[in-house]
CSV table of C-alpha atoms in Angstrom, one decimal:
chain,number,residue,atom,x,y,z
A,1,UNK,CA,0.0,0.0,0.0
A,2,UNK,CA,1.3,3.6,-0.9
A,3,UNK,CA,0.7,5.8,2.4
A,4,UNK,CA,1.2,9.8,2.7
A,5,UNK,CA,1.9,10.9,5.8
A,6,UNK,CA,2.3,14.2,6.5
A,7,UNK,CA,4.1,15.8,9.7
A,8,UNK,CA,6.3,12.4,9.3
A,9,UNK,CA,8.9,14.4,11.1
A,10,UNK,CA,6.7,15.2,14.2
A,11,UNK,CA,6.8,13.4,17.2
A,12,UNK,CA,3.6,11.0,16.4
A,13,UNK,CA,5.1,11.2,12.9
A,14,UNK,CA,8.3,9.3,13.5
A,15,UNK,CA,7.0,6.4,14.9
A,16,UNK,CA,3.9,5.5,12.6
A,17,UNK,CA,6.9,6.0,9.6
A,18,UNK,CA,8.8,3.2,11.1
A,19,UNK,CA,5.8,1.2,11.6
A,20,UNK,CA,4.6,1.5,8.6
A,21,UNK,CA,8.1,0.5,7.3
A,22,UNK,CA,7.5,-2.5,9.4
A,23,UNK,CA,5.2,-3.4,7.0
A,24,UNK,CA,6.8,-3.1,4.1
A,25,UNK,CA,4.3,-0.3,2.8
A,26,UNK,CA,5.3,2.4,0.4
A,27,UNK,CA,5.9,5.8,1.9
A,28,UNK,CA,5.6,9.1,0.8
A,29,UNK,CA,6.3,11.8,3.3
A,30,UNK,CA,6.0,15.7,3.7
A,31,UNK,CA,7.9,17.7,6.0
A,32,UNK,CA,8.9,21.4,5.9
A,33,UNK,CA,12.7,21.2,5.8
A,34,UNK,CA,15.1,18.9,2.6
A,35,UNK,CA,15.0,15.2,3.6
A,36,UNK,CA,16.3,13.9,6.9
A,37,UNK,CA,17.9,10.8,7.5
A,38,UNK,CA,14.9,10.1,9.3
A,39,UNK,CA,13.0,9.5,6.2
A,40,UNK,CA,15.6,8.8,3.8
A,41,UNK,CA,13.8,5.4,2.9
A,42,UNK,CA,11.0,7.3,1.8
A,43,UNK,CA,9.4,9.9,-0.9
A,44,UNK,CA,9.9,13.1,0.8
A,45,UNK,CA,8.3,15.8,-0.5
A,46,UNK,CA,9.0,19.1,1.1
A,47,UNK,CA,5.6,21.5,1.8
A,48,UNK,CA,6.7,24.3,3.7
A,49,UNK,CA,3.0,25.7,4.2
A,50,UNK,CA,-0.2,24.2,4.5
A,51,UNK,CA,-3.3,26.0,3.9
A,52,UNK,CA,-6.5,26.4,1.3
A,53,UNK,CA,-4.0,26.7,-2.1
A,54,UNK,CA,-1.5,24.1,-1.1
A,55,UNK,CA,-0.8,22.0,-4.5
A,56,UNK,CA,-0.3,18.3,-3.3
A,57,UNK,CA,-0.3,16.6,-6.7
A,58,UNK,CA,3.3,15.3,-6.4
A,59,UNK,CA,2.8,13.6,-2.8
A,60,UNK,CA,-1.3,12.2,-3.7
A,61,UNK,CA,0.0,10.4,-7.0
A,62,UNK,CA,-0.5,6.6,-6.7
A,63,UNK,CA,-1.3,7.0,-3.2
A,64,UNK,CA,-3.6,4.7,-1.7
A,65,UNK,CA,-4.2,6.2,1.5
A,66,UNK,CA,-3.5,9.6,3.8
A,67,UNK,CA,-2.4,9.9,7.4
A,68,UNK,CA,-3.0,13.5,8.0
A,69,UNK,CA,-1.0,14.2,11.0
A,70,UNK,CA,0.5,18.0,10.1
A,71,UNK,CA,-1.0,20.9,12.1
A,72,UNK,CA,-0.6,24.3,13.6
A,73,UNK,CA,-0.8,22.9,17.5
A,74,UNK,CA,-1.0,24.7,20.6
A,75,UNK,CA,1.0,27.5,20.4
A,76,UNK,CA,2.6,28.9,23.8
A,77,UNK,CA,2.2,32.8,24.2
A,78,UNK,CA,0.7,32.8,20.9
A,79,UNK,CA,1.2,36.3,19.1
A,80,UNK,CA,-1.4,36.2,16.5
A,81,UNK,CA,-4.1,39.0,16.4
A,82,UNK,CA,-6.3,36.7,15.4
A,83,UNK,CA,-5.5,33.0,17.1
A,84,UNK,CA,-8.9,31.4,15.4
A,85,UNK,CA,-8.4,32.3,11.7
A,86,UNK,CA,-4.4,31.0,12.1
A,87,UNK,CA,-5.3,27.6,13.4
A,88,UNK,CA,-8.1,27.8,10.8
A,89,UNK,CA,-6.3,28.5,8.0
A,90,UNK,CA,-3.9,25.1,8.6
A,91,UNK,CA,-6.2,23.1,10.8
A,92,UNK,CA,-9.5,23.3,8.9
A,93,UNK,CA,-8.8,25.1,5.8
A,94,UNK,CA,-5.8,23.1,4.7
A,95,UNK,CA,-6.8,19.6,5.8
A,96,UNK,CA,-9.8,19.9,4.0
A,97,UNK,CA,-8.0,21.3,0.7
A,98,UNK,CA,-5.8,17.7,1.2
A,99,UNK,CA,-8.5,15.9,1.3
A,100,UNK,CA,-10.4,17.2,-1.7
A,101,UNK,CA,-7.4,17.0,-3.8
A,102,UNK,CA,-7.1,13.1,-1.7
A,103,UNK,CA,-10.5,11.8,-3.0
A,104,UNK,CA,-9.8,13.7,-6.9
A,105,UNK,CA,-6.9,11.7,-6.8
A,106,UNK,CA,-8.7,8.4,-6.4
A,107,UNK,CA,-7.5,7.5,-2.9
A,108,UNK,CA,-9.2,5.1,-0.7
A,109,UNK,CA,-8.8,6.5,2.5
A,110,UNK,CA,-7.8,9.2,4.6
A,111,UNK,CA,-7.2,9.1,8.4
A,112,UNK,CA,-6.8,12.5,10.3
A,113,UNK,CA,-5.6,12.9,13.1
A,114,UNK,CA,-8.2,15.1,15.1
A,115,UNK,CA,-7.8,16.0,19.2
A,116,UNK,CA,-10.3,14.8,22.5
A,117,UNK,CA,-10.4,18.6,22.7
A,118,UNK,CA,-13.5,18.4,20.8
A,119,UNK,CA,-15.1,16.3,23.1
A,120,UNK,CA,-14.0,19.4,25.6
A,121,UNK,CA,-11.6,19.9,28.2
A,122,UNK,CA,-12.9,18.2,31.4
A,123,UNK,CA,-15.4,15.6,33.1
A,124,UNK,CA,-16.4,15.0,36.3
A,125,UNK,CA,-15.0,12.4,37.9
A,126,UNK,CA,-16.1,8.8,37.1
A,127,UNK,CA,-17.9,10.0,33.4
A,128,UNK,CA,-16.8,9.3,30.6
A,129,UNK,CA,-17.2,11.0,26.8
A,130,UNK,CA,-18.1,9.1,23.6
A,131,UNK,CA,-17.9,9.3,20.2
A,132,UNK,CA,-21.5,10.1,20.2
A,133,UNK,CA,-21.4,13.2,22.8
A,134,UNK,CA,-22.3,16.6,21.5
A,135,UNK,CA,-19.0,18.2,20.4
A,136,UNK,CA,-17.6,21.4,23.1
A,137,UNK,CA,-14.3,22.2,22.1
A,138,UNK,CA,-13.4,25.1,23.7
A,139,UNK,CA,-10.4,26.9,21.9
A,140,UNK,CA,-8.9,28.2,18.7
A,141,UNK,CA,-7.1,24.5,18.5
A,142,UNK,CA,-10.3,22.3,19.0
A,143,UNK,CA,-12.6,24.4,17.5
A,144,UNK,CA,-9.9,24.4,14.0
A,145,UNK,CA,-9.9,20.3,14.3
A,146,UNK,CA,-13.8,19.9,14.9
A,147,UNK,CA,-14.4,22.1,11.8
A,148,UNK,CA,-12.2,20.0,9.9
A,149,UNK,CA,-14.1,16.8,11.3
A,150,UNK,CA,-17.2,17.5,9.8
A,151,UNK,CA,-15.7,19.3,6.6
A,152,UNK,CA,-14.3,15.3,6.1
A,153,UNK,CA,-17.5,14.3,6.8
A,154,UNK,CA,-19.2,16.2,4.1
A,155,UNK,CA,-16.3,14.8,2.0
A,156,UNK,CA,-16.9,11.3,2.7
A,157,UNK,CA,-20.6,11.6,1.8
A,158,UNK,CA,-20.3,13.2,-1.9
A,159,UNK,CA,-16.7,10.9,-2.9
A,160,UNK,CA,-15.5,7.7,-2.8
A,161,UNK,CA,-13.0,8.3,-0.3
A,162,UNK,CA,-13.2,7.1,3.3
A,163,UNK,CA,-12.3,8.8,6.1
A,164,UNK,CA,-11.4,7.5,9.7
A,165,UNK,CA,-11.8,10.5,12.5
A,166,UNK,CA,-9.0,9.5,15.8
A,167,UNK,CA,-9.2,12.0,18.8
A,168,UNK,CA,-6.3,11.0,20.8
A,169,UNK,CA,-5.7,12.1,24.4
A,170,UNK,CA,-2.5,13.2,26.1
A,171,UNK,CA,0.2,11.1,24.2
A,172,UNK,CA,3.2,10.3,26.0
A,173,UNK,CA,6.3,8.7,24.7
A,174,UNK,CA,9.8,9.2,24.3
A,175,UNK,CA,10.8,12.9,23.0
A,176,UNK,CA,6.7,14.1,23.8
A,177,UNK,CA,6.4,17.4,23.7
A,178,UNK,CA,4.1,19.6,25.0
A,179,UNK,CA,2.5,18.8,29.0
A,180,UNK,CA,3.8,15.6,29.4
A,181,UNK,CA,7.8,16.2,28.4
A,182,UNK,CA,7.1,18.9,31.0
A,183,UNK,CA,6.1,17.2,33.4
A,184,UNK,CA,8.4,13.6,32.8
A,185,UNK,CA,11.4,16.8,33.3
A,186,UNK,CA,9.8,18.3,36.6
A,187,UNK,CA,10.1,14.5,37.8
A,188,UNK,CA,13.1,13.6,36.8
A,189,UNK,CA,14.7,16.8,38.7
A,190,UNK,CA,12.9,15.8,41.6
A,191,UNK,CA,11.4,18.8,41.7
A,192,UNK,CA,8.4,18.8,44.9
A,193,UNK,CA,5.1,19.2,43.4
A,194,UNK,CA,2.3,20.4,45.5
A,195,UNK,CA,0.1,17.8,44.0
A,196,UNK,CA,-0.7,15.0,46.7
A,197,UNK,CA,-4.1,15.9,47.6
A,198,UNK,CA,-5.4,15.8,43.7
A,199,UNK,CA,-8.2,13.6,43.5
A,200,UNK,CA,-9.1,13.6,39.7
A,201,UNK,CA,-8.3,11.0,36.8
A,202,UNK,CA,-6.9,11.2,33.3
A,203,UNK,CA,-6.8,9.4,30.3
A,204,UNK,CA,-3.8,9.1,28.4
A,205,UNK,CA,-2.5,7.1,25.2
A,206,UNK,CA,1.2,5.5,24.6
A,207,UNK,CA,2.8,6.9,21.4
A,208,UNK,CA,2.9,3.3,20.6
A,209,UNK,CA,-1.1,2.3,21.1
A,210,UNK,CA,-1.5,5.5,18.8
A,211,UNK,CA,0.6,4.1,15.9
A,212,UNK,CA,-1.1,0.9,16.5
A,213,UNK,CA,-4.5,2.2,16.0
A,214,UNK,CA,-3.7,4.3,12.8
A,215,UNK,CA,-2.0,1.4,11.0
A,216,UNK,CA,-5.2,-0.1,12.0
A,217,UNK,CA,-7.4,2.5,11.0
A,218,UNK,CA,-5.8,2.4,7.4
A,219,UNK,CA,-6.9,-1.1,7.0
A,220,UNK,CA,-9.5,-2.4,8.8
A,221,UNK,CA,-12.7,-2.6,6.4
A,222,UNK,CA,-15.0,-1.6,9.8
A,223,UNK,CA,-13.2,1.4,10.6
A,224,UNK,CA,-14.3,3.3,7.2
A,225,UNK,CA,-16.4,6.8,7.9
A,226,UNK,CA,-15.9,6.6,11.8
A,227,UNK,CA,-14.7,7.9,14.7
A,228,UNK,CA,-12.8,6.9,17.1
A,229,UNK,CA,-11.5,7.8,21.0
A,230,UNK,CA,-8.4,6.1,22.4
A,231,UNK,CA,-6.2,5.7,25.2
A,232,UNK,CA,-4.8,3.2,27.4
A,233,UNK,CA,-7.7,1.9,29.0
A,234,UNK,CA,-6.5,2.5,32.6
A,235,UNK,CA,-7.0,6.4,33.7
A,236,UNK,CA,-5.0,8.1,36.4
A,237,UNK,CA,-5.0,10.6,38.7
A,238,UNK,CA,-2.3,13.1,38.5
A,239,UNK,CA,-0.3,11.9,42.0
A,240,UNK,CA,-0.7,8.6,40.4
A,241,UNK,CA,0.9,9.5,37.2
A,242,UNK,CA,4.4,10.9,38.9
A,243,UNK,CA,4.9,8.3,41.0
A,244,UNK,CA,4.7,5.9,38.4
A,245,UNK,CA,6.3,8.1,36.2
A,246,UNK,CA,9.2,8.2,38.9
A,247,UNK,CA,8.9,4.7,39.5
A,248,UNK,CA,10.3,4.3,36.0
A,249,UNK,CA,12.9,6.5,36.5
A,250,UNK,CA,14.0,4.8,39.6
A,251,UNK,CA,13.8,8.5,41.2
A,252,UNK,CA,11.3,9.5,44.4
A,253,UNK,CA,8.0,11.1,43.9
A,254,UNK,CA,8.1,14.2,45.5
A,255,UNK,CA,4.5,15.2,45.7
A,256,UNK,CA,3.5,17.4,48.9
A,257,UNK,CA,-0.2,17.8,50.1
A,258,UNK,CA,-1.9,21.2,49.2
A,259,UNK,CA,-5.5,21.9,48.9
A,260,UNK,CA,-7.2,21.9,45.4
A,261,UNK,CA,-8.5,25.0,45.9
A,262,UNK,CA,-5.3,26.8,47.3
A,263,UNK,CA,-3.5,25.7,44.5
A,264,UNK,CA,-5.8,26.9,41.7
A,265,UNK,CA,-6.0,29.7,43.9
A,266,UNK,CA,-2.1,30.2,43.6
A,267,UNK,CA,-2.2,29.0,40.0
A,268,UNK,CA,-4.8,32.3,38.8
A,269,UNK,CA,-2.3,34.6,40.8
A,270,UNK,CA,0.4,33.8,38.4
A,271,UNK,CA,-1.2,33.5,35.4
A,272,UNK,CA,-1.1,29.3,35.3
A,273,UNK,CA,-4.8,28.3,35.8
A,274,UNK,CA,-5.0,26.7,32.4
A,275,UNK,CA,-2.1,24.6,33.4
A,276,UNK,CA,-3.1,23.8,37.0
A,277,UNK,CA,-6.5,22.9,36.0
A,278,UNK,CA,-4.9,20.4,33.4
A,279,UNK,CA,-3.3,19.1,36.2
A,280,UNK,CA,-6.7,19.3,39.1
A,281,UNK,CA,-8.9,18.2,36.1
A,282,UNK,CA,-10.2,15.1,35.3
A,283,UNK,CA,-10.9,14.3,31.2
A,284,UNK,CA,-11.9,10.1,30.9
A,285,UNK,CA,-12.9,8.6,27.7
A,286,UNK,CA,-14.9,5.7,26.7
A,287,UNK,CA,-12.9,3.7,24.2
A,288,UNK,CA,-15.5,0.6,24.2
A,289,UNK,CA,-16.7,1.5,20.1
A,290,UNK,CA,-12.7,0.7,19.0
A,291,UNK,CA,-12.2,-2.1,21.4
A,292,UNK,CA,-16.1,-3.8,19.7
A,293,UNK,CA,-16.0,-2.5,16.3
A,294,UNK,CA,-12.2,-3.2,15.3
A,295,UNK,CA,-11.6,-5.8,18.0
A,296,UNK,CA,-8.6,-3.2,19.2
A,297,UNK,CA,-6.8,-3.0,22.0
A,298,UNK,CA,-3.8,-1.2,23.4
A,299,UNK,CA,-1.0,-3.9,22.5
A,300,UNK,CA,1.4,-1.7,25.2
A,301,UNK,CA,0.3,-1.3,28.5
A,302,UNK,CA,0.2,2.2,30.6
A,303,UNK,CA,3.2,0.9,33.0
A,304,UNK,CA,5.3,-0.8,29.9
A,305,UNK,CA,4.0,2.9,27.9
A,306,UNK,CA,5.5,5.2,30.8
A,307,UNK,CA,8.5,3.3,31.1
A,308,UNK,CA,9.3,3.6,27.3
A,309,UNK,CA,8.8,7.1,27.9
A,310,UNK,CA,11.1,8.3,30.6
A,311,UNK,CA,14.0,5.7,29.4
């Protein structure tokens, strides 16, 4: 099978190219820089923007399927005037560009790469969201990928071209950026964290259960034109999380007791409450549709996952 994948050089990128290679599959890939010796093995195709205009003729020809993984993700202290119409213009505007130019082109199927931010930012402790929950995503990132769900959807319905919808949760891995690399570095330093008294629960995916669900995703005949929510299938509560984390790492958990409400408290004084509440909050999803439809499950386990990740 010949598979574009763009973002190949991203951190989710990296490992679905060497599992594909695994498989002996043909690979084209886009990045924004000349080829790497990352994906020397493959087509590389250089698109240094993504948007509404973007010409992907070279990278779609022959191509029997699409792992759209490129994006404009959260952006720290983010500068734009106008946050919503940038994460628009790659997010929604130049996925969906892809994927008319995708099903024009004749291919089969096209798996994207979406967020659980459109299912929102937090539950209460003990629920769980579905596929089949009304949609709250709740900034410029979410809102971008949930626009871009449904222009697929619209896609899908006038084209021969299927299209598989994953909303990951909090990947962690090896070299993950973003919350978790944070947080695996706070650990490692030992650094105390007032975090003991956090009663909340997470769900979170191994970069490897992620790649094992998209190679799925490209072939399974019952995953065509649906949706799916994934993680590890054993949620945690933040406390829970570092010591196992530094469990892993053969290094103490250094977590001292401060009440939830002091520390969001603390966190608003210095301009962190996004991150605290990340931290406080509890987000659980309810992966049974993968697990019944594709007969999935996570072939890594959270423990085997986190100590991947910190070593």
């Amino acid at each position: 099978m010949r598979v574009l994948v763009t973002g190949a050089s991203g951190f989710v990128g990296r490992s679905l190219h060497s599992a594909l290679s695994l498989r002996k599959n043909e690979i084209v890939v886009t990045t924004r820089t000349a080829q790497s010796e990352q994906n020397a093995a493959s087509n590389s195709i250089v698109v240094s923007n993504i948007g509404a205009t973007t010409n992907w003729s070279s990278a779609l020809s022959g191509a029997d399927a699409v792992v759209h993984l490129a994006a404009r993700v959260h952006v720290m202290r983010d500068t734009a005037i106008d946050p919503l119409t940038e994460f628009r213009c790659v997010n929604t505007n130049g996925t969906l560009n892809l994927a008319r130019q995708a099903a024009a082109a004749g291919v089969r199927r096209f798996v994207f790469l979406s967020t659980i931010g459109v299912n929102g930012n937090a539950t209460t402790l003990g629920n769980l969201v579905s596929e089949t929950d009304t949609p709250r995503p709740h900034d410029p990132y979410s809102i971008s990928k949930h626009e871009a769900e449904i222009g697929l959807r619209a896609i899908a319905a006038s084209a021969e071209m299927e299209v598989v919808i994953i909303r990951p949760t909090l990947v962690h891995g090896a070299h993950a950026p973003g919350n978790f690399g944070k947080l695996k570095g706070v650990v490692a330093r030992g650094i105390p964290l007032p975090l003991a008294s956090i009663n909340n629960r997470r769900s979170l995916v191994g970069i490897d259960n992620l790649v094992d669900l998209i190679v799925t995703c490209l072939e399974h005949p019952a995953a065509a034109n649906e949706t799916f929510l994934v993680s590890d299938g054993e949620d945690l509560s933040t406390p829970s999380l570092i010591r196992r984390m530094a469990r892993a790492m053969n290094r103490p958990a250094r977590l001292l007791p401060l009440p939830e409400k002091a520390l969001m408290a603390i966190a608003t004084m210095l301009g962190s409450r996004d991150a605290a509440q990340r931290l406080c909050g509890s987000l659980q999803v309810d992966t049974s549709k993968v697990r019944a439809l594709l007969e999935w499950s996570p072939p890594v386990s959270l423990d085997e996952g986190l100590s991947r990740a910190v070593k």
